[in-house]
Coordinates of C-alpha atoms in Angstrom, one line a residue:
X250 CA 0.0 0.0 0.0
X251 CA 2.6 2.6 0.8
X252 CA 4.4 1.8 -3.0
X253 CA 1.1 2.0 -4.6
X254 CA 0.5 5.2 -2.5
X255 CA 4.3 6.8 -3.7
X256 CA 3.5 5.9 -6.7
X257 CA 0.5 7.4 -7.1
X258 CA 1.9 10.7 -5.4
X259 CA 4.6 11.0 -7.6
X260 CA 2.2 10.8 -10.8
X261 CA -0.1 13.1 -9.8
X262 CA 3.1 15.7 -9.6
X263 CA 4.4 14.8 -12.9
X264 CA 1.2 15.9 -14.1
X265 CA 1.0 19.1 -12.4
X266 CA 4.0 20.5 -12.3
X267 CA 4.2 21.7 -15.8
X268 CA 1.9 23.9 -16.1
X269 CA 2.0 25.2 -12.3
X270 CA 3.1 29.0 -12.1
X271 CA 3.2 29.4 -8.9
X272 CA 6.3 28.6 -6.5
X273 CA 4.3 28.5 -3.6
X274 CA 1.1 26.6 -4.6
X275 CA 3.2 24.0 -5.7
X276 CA 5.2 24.2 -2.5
X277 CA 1.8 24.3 -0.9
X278 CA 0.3 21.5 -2.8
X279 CA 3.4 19.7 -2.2
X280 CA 2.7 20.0 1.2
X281 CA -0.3 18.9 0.9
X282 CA 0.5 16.4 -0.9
X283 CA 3.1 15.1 1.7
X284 CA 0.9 15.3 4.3
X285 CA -2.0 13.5 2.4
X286 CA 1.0 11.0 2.1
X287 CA 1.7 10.9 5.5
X288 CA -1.5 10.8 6.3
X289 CA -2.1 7.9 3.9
X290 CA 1.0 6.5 5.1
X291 CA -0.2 6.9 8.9
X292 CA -3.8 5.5 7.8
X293 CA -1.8 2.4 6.2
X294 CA 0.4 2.0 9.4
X295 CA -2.9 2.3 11.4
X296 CA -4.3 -0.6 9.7
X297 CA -1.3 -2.3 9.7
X298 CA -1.5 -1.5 13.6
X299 CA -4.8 -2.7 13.6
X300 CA -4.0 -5.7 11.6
X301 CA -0.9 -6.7 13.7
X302 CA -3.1 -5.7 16.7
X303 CA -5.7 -8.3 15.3
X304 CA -3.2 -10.8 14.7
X305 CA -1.5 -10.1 18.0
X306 CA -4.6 -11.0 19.6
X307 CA -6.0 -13.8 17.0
X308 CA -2.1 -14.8 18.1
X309 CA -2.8 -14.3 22.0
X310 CA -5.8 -16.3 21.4
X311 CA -3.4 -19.1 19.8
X312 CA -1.5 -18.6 22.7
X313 CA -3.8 -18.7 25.3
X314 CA -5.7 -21.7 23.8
X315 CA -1.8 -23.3 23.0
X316 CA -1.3 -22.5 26.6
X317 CA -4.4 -23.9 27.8
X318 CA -4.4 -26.8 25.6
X319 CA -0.3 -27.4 26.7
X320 CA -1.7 -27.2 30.3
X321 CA -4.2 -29.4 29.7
X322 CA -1.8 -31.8 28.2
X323 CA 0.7 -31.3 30.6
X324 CA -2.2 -32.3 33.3
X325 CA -3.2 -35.1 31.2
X326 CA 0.4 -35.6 30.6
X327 CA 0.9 -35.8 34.4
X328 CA -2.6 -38.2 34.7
X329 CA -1.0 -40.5 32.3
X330 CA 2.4 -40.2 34.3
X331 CA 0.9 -41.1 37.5
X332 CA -1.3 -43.5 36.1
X333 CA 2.0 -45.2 34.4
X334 CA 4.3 -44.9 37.5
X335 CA 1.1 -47.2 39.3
X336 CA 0.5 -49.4 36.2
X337 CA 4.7 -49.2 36.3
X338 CA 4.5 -50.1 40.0
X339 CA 1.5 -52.8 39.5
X340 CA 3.7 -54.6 36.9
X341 CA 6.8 -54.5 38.3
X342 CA 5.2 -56.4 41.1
X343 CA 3.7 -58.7 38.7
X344 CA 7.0 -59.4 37.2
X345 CA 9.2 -59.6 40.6
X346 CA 6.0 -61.7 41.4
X347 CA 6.4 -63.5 37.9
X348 CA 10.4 -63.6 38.1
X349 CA 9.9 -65.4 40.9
X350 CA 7.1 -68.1 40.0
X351 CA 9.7 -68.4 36.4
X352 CA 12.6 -69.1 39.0
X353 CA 10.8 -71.4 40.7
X354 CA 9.1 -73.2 37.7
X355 CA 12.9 -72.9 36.2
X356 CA 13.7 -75.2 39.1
X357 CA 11.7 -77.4 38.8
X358 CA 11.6 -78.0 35.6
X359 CA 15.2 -78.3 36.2
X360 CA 14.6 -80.7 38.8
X361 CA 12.3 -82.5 36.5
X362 CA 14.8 -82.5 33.4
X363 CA 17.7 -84.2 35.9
X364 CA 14.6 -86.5 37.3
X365 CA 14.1 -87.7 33.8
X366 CA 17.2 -87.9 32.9
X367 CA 18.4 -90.2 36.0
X368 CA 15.3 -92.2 35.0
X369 CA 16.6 -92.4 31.5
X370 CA 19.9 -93.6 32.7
X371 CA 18.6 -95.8 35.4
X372 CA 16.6 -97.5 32.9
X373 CA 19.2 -97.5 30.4
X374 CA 21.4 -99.2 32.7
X375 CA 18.4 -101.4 34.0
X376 CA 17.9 -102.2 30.0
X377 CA 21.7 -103.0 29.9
X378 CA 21.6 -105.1 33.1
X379 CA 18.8 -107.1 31.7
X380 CA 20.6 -107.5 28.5
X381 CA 23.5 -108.9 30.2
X382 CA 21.6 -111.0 32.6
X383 CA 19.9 -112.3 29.8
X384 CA 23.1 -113.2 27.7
X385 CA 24.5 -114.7 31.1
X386 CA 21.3 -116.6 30.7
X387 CA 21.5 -117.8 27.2
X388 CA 25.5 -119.0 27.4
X389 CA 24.2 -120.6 30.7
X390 CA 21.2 -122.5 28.8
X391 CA 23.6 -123.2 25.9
X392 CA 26.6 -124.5 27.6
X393 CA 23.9 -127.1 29.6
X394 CA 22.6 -127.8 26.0
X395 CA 25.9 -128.6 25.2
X396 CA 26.7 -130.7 28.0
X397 CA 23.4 -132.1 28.5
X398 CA 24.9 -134.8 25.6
X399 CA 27.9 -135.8 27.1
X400 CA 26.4 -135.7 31.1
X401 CA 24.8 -138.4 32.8
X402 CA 22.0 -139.7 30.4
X403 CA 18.9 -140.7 32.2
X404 CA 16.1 -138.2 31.5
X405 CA 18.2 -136.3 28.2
X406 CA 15.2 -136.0 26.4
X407 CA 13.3 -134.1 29.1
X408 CA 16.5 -132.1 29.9
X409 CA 16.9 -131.1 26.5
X410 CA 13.6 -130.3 25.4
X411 CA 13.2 -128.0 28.5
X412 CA 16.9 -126.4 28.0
X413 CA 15.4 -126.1 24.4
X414 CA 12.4 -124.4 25.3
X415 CA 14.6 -121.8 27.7
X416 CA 16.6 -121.3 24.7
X417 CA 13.8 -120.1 22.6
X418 CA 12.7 -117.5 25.7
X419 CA 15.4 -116.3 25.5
X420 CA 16.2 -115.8 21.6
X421 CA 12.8 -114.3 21.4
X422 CA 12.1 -110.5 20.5
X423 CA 10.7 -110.1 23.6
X424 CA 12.7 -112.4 25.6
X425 CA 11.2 -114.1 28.9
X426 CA 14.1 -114.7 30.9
X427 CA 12.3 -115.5 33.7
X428 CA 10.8 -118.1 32.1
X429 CA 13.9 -119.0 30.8
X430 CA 16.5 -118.8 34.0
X431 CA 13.1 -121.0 36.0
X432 CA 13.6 -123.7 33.1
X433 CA 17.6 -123.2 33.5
X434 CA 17.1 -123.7 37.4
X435 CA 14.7 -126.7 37.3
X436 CA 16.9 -128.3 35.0
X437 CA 20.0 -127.9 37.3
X438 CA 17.6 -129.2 40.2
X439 CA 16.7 -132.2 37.9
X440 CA 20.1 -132.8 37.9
X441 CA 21.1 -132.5 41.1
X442 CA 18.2 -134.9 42.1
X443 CA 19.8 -137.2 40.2
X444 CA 22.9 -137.5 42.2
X445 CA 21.0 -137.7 45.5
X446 CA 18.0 -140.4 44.8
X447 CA 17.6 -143.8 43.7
X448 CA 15.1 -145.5 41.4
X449 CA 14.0 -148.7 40.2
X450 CA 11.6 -150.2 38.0
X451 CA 11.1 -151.8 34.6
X452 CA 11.9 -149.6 31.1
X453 CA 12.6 -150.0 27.5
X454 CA 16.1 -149.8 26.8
X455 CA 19.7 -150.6 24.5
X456 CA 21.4 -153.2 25.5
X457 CA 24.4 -153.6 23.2
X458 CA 23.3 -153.2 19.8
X459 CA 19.7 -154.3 20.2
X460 CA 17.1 -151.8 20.4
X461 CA 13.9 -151.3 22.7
X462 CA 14.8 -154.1 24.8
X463 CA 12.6 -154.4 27.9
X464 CA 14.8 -154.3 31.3
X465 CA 15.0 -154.5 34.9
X466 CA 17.2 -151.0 36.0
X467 CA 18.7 -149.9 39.4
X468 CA 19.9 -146.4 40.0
X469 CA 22.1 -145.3 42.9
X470 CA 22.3 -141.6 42.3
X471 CA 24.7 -141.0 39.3
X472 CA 27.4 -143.1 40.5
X473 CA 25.6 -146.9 39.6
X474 CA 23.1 -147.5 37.3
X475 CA 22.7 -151.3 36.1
X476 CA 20.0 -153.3 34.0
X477 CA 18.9 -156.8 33.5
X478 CA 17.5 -158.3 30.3
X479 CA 14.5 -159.7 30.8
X480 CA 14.0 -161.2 27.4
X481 CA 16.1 -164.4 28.4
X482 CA 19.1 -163.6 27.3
X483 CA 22.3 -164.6 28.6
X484 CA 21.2 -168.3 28.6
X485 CA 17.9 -167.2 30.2
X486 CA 19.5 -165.4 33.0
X487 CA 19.1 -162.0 31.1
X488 CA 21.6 -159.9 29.6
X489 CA 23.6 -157.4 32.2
X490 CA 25.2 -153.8 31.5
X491 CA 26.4 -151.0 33.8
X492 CA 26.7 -147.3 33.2
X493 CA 30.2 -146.2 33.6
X494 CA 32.3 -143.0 33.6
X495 CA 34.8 -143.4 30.5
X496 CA 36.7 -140.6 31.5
X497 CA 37.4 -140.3 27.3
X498 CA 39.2 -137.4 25.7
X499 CA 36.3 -136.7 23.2
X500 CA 34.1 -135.6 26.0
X501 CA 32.2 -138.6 26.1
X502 CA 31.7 -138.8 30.2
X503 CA 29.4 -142.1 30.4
X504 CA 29.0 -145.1 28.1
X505 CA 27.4 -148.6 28.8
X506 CA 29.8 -151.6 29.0
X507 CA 27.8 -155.2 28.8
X508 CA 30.9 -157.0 28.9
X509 CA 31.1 -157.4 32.9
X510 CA 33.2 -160.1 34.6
X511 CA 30.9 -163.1 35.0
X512 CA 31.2 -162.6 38.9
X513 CA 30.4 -159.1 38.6
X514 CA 27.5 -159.1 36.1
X515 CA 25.7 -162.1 38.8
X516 CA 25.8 -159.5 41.6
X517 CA 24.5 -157.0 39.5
X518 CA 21.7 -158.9 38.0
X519 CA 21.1 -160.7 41.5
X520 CA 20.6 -157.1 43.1
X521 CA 18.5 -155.6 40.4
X522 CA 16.2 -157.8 40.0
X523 CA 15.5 -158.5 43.8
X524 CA 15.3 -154.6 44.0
X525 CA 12.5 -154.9 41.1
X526 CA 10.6 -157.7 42.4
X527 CA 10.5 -156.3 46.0
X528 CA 11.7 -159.0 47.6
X529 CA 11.2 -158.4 51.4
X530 CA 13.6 -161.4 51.9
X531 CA 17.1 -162.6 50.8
X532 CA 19.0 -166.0 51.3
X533 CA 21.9 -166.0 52.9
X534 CA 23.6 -166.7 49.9
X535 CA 22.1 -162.9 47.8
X536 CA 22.0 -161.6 51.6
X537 CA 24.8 -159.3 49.8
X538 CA 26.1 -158.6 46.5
X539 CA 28.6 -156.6 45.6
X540 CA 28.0 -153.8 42.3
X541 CA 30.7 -151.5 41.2
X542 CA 30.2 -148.0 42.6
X543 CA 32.1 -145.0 40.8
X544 CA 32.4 -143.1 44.2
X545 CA 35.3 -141.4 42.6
X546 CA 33.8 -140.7 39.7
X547 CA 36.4 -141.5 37.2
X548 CA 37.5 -144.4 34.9
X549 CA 39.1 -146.7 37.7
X550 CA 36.0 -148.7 38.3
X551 CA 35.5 -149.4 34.5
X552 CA 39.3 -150.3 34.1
X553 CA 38.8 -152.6 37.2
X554 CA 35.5 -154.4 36.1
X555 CA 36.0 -154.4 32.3
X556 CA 36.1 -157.3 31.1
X557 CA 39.9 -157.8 30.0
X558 CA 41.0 -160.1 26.8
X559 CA 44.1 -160.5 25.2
X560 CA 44.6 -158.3 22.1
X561 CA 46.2 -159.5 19.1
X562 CA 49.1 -157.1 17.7
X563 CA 47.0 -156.0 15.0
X564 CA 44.1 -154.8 17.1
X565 CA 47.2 -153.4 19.2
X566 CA 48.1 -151.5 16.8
X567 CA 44.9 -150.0 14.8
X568 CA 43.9 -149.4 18.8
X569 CA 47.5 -146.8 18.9
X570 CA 47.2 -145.8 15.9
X571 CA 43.4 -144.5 17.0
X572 CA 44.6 -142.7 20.1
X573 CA 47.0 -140.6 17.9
X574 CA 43.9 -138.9 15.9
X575 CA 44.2 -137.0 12.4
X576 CA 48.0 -136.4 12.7
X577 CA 48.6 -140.3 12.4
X578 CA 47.9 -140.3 8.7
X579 CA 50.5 -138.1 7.6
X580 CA 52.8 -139.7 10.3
X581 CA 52.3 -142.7 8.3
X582 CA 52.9 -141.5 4.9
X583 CA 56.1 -139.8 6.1
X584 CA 57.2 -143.0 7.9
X585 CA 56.1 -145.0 4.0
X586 CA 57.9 -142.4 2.1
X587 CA 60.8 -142.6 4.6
X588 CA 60.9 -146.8 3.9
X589 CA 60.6 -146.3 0.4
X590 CA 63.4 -144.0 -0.2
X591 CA 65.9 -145.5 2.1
X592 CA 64.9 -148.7 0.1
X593 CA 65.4 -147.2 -3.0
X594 CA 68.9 -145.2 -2.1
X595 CA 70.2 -148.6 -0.6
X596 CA 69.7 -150.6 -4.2
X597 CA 71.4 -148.1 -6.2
X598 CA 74.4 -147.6 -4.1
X599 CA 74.3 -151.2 -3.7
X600 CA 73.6 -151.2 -7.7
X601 CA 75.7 -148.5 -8.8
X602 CA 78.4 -148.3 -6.1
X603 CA 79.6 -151.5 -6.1
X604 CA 83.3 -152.9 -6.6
X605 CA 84.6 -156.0 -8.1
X606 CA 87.6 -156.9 -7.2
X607 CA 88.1 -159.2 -10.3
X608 CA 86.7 -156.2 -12.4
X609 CA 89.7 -154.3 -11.3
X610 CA 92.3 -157.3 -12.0
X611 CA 91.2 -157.3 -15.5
X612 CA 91.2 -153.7 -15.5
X613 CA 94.5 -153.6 -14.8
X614 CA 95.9 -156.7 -17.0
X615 CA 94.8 -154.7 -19.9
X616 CA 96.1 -151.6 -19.3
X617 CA 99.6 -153.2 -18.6
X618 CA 99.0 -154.8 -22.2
X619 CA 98.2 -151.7 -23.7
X620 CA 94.8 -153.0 -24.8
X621 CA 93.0 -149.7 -23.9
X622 CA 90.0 -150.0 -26.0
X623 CA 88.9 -153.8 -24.6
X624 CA 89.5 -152.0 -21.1
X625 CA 87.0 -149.5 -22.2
X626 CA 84.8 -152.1 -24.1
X627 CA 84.5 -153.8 -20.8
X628 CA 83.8 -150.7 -18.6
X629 CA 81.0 -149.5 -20.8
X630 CA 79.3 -153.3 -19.9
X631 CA 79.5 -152.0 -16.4
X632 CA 76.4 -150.3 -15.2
X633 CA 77.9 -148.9 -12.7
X634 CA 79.8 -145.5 -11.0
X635 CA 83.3 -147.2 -10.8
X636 CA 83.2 -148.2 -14.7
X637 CA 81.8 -145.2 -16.2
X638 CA 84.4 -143.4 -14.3
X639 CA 87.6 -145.5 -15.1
X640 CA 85.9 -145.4 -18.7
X641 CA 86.5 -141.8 -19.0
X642 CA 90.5 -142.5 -18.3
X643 CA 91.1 -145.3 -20.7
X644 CA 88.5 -143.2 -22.8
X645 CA 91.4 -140.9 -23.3
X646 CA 93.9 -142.5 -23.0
X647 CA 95.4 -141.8 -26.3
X648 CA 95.3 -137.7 -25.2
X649 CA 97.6 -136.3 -22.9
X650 CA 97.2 -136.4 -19.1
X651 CA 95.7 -132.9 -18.9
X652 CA 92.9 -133.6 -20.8
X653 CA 92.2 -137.4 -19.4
X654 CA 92.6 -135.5 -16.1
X655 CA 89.3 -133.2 -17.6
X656 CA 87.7 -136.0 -19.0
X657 CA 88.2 -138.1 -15.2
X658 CA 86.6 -134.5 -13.4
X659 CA 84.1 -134.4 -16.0
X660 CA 83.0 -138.0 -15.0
X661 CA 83.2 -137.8 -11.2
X662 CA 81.1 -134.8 -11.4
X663 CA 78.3 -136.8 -13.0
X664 CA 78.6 -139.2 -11.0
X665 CA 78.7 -138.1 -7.9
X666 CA 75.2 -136.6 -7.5
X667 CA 73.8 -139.5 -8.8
X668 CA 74.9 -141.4 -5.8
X669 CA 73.4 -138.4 -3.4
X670 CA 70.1 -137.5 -5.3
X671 CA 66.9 -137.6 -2.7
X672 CA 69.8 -137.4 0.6
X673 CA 68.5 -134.4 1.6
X674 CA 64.8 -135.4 1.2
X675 CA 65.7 -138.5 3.0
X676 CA 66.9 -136.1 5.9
X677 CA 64.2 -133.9 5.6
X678 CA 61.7 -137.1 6.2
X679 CA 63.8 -137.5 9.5
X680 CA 62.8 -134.2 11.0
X681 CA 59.4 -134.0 9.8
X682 CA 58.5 -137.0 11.8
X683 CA 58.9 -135.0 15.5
X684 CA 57.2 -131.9 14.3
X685 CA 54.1 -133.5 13.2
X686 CA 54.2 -135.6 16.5
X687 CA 54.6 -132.5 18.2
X688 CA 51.7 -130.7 16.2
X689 CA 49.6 -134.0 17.3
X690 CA 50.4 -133.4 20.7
X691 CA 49.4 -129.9 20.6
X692 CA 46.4 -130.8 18.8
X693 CA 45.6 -133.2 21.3
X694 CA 45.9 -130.7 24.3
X695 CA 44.0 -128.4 23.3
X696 CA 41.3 -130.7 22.3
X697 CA 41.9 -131.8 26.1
X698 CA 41.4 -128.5 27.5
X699 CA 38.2 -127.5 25.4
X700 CA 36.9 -130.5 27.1
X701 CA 37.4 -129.8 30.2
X702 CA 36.6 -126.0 30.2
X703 CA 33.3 -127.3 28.3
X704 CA 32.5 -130.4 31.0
X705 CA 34.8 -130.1 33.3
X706 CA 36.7 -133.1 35.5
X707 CA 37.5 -133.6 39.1
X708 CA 39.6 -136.3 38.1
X709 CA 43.4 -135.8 37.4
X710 CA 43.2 -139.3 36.0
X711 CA 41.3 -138.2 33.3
X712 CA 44.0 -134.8 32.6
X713 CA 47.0 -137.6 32.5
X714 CA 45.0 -139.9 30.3
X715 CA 44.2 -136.8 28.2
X716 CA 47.7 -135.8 27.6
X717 CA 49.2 -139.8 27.3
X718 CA 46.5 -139.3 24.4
X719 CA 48.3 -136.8 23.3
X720 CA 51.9 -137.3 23.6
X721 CA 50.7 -140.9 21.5
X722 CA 51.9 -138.7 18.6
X723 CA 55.0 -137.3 19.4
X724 CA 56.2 -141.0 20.5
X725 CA 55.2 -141.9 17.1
X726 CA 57.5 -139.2 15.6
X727 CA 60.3 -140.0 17.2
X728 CA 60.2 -143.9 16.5
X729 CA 59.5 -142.9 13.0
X730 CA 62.4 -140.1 12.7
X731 CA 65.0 -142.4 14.5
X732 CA 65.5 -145.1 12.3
X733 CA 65.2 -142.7 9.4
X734 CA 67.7 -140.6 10.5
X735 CA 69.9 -144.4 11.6
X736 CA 69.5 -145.0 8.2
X737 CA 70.1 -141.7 6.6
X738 CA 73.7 -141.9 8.4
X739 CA 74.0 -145.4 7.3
X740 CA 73.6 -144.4 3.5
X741 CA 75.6 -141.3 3.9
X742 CA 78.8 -143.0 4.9
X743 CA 78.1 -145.6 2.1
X744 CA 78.1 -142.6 -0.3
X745 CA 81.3 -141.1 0.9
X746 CA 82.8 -145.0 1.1
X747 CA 81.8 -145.6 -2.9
X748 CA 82.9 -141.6 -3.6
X749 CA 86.6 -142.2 -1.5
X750 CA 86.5 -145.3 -3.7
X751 CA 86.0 -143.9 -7.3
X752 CA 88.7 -141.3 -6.6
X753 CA 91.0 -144.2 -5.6
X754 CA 90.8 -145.9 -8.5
X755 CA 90.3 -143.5 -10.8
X756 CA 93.1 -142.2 -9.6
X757 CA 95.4 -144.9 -9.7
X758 CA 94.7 -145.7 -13.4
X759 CA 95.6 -142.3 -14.4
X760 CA 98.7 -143.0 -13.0
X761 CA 99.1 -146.0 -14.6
X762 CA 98.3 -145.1 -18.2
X763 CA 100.7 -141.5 -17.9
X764 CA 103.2 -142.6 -15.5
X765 CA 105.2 -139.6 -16.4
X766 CA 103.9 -135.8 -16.5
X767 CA 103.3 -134.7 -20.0
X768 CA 103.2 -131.0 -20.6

């Protein structure tokens, strides 16, 4: 407004001032003019006033209401502040509150986590000790399988199928080895009944090679156990055998022997049948009766009341050679082998080695006649070391000394391992004998001790008889390696006597036929 009003103010004098004559008017009118201007100006500042007044106050309104509105958000503000601090103060009680119920719930939760896992180990190791105890189990149900065959044989078939049974429990998915250890239990009471009661009465049974034969039997725990024929056997007097403790290497504990002394098997049959008839009453003469008791429980009893016989040296023998086992057989074929090439050494040097002292005579006659060529005609019908050498002399005998010297070399080279082809084989035989002996023998004792860790013994009777098994090898060795090596020195000083000898004669010849040095 005040441009627009200068503007205006300065026009309007532009206009007038040309044609204005007088000084003062215009001095006057511009007088007039400034103070209209001022006056405008004043007007335009008054309503600026009143404008800036307006918007001091429209302002002072802003204010007052900014104010009012800033107090009232400063009281809300304040509301809300409180209100927070006791919200604030409300939940930090609820959380100490809740810290503490999370501690405590941490805890046991804790608490729980180790309970569970000491469960989890317990019944791990529980699982693990059941395991075991049911392996312990099985090996126990197997071994008595295994032994069950070789142990006292009255009621096998029950003791087997049972032990059969307890092997299934415990092989099962779900093993019952309860059921299985009960069965394992019963069977070892079974057997301990066995040793500690007696029975009698009338069964089928084997007597010798006859089947289902019907018998009388007697059992004093495990350590007697007789039967009678009663099919009239035996001249009618019935057909007696006794269950005795072999004591054998294989692991056979108990075998039946029906071929008693006379004496013995009419006390057995006597007391076995008056047992089975129930005889209240005995003469004087069955009053007692003597039976063979293995109280020791070893093999004495059957070596005393087995019927003894003489063996011929044939049954002897195939009876050794049996005890030896497996290893026998190749002892055999070494000891054959051994015979044969000693045989066949002792022909050839007998053959080939030999001397004839009328051979030599004519030898001799005709090389002092200077008949060199019937000399040699008669070596070559010679088949033999001495002539094929002396024939590579007079062979030469035409040459110089140097070269029948050669031709002499040349022979006694070819002959000489002739006469000691197969020695060292021959030798060889002689100590291959002891070491397969001594494999028997260790072949043999450990086969002893599987036995015995599998059934065990309380007999040392039965450990010596083991290893006299045994040692039947090594004994057999030796008597086979002895002579052989007798005879391998035997053929070895033959050799060097027929070797000394060619180089004798050769020798002499030579210096028959060049008596003088001949360059």
């Amino acid at each position: 407004m005040k441009i627009f009003a200068i503007i205006c103010l300065f026009a309007i004098s532009a206009f007038a001032w040309p044609w204005s004559s007088d000084k003062k008017s215009a001095a006057v009118d511009s007088a007039m003019i400034q103070d209209s201007l001022k006056r405008e100006e004043f007007k335009n500042l008054q309503r600026e006033v009143d404008a800036l007044t307006r918007i001091r106050l429209q302002k002072a309104d802003s204010l007052e209401k900014l104010e009012a509105e800033h107090w009232r958000k400063r009281y809300n503000e304040t509301q809300l502040t409180e209100e927070h601090q006791v919200e604030t103060r409300e939940l930090d009680g609820r959380y100490s509150k809740l810290s503490t119920d999370l501690g405590r719930v941490n805890e046991e939760v804790q608490a729980s986590k180790d309970l569970t896992t000491d469960a989890e180990e317990k019944a791990k190791s529980d699982e693990s000790s059941y395991d075991n105890f049911n392996t312990q189990v099985k090996l126990a149900v197997e071994k008595s399988i295994g032994e069950v065959t070789g142990d006292y044989p009255v009621g096998m078939n029950e003791r087997l199928l049972n032990l059969k049974k307890a092997q299934n429990d415990v092989d099962a998915k779900s093993p019952n080895t309860h059921a299985a250890m009960r069965a394992y239990i019963e069977d070892l009471l079974t057997r301990h009944e066995l040793t500690y009661t007696q029975s009698a009465g009338a069964i089928h049974s084997q007597v010798g090679s006859r089947p289902d034969v019907n018998v009388n039997r007697l059992r004093l725990g495990t350590v007697f156990l007789g039967e009678v024929a009663t099919d009239g056997s035996a001249d009618g007097l019935g057909e007696v055998q006794a269950l005795l403790r072999s004591g054998a290497l294989q692991g056979k504990i108990f075998e039946w022997n029906n071929t008693l002394p006379a004496e013995l098997a009419a006390g057995i049959r006597t007391a076995v049948n008056d047992v089975n008839s129930g005889a209240e009453s005995a003469t004087a003469s069955n009053a007692t009766v003597k039976i063979p008791l293995d109280v020791l429980q070893n093999k004495a009893v059957k070596n005393s009341i087995s019927d003894t016989k003489e063996l011929t040296f044939k049954e002897e023998l195939q009876a050794f050679f049996k005890k030896g086992g497996i290893v026998m057989y190749p002892l055999m074929l070494v000891a054959i082998f051994a015979l044969l090439l000693s045989l066949e050494r002792f022909l050839l040097l007998t053959y080939r080695g030999r001397i004839g002292n009328r051979f030599l005579k004519k030898i001799h006659d005709l090389v002092s006649a200077k008949r060199y060529e019937d000399a040699a005609n008669l070596c070559l019908k010679k088949e033999s070391s001495l002539s094929m050498v002396l024939f590579a002399v007079l062979n030469k005998a035409g040459e110089k000394r140097g070269i029948a010297e050669k031709s002499l070399q040349e022979a006694l080279l070819r002959e000489q391992p002739k006469l000691e082809r197969r020695m060292g084989l021959l030798a060889a035989m002689g100590s291959i004998a002891p070491l397969l002996g001594l494999l028997g023998t260790v072949t043999g004792i450990i086969t002893l001790f599987n036995v015995i860790t599998e059934v065990g013994t309380n007999d040392a009777r039965v450990l010596a008889g083991g290893i006299s098994e045994a040692l039947v090898t090594t004994e057999t060795g030796l008597i086979i390696a002895i002579p052989v090596m007798i005879l391998h020195g035997l053929l070895s000083e033959k050799i060097e006597k027929v070797t000394s000898e060619l180089y004798v004669q050769s020798t002499s010849l030579l210096n028959k036929i060049f008596p003088k040095d001949e360059s």
